[in-house]
Coordinates of C-alpha atoms in Angstrom, one line a residue:
L709 CA -13.9 -4.1 27.1
N710 CA -12.7 -4.8 23.1
S711 CA -11.0 -1.7 21.4
P712 CA -9.9 -2.5 18.0
L713 CA -6.8 -1.1 19.7
T714 CA -6.9 -3.9 21.6
G715 CA -6.4 -7.3 20.7
T716 CA -4.8 -8.9 17.4
G717 CA -7.0 -8.5 15.4
F718 CA -5.5 -4.0 15.0
F719 CA -2.4 -5.7 14.4
D720 CA -3.2 -9.0 11.9
K721 CA -4.7 -6.3 10.1
I722 CA -1.1 -3.8 10.1
S723 CA 0.7 -6.7 9.5
K724 CA -1.0 -6.8 6.3
Y725 CA -1.7 -3.6 5.0
L726 CA 2.6 -3.4 6.1
K727 CA 3.2 -6.7 3.6
S728 CA 0.4 -5.5 1.4
L729 CA 3.3 -2.3 1.4
A730 CA 6.1 -3.6 0.5
L731 CA 4.9 -6.3 -1.9
F732 CA 4.1 -3.1 -3.5
V733 CA 6.5 -0.8 -3.4
V734 CA 9.6 -3.3 -4.4
I735 CA 7.6 -4.8 -7.1
G736 CA 7.2 -1.2 -8.6
Y737 CA 10.8 -0.8 -7.8
L738 CA 12.4 -3.3 -9.7
I739 CA 10.5 -2.5 -13.0
G740 CA 11.5 1.0 -12.6
T741 CA 15.2 -0.8 -11.8
M742 CA 14.6 -3.3 -15.1
L743 CA 13.1 0.6 -16.8
D744 CA 16.8 2.5 -16.0
I745 CA 18.9 0.0 -17.0
M746 CA 17.0 -1.0 -20.2
L747 CA 16.4 3.1 -20.8
E748 CA 20.1 4.0 -19.0
T749 CA 18.7 6.0 -17.1
N750 CA 17.9 6.5 -13.4
F751 CA 14.8 8.2 -12.1
Y752 CA 12.0 5.5 -12.7
A753 CA 12.9 3.9 -9.8
P754 CA 12.0 6.0 -7.2
I755 CA 8.8 7.1 -9.4
L756 CA 7.3 4.0 -10.1
A757 CA 8.4 3.3 -5.8
I758 CA 6.4 6.6 -4.9
S759 CA 3.5 5.9 -7.1
L760 CA 2.8 2.8 -6.6
L761 CA 3.2 3.7 -2.7
L762 CA 0.3 6.0 -3.8
V763 CA -1.6 3.8 -5.4
W764 CA -1.5 1.3 -1.4
I765 CA -2.3 4.4 0.6
L766 CA -5.4 5.4 -1.9
K767 CA -6.4 1.5 -2.2
V768 CA -6.3 1.0 1.6
F769 CA -7.5 3.9 3.0
G770 CA -9.9 5.3 0.1
K771 CA -11.7 1.5 1.7
D772 CA -12.2 2.6 4.6
L773 CA -12.6 6.0 4.6
K774 CA -16.3 4.7 2.8
P775 CA -18.8 3.9 5.6
P776 CA -19.6 0.8 5.8
A777 CA -22.7 -0.5 3.9
G778 CA -25.8 -1.5 5.9
K779 CA -24.3 1.4 9.0
N780 CA -26.5 4.6 7.9
K781 CA -29.6 4.4 9.7

């Protein structure tokens, strides 16, 4: 029985996704914070963090939603 939900493969994938997610959001937040400091505003950080979060979601799930090549027999 080799279900994708059991075994280490699934958790490796999830932790890899979460690490890249954290990286994306942190980078967006840091860039936004630098913009906020330079422009003396306080809304760029959340906007950039959220937009990078959305980009990440589209990147990850867009890739997973496409049918795998060579399986359409």
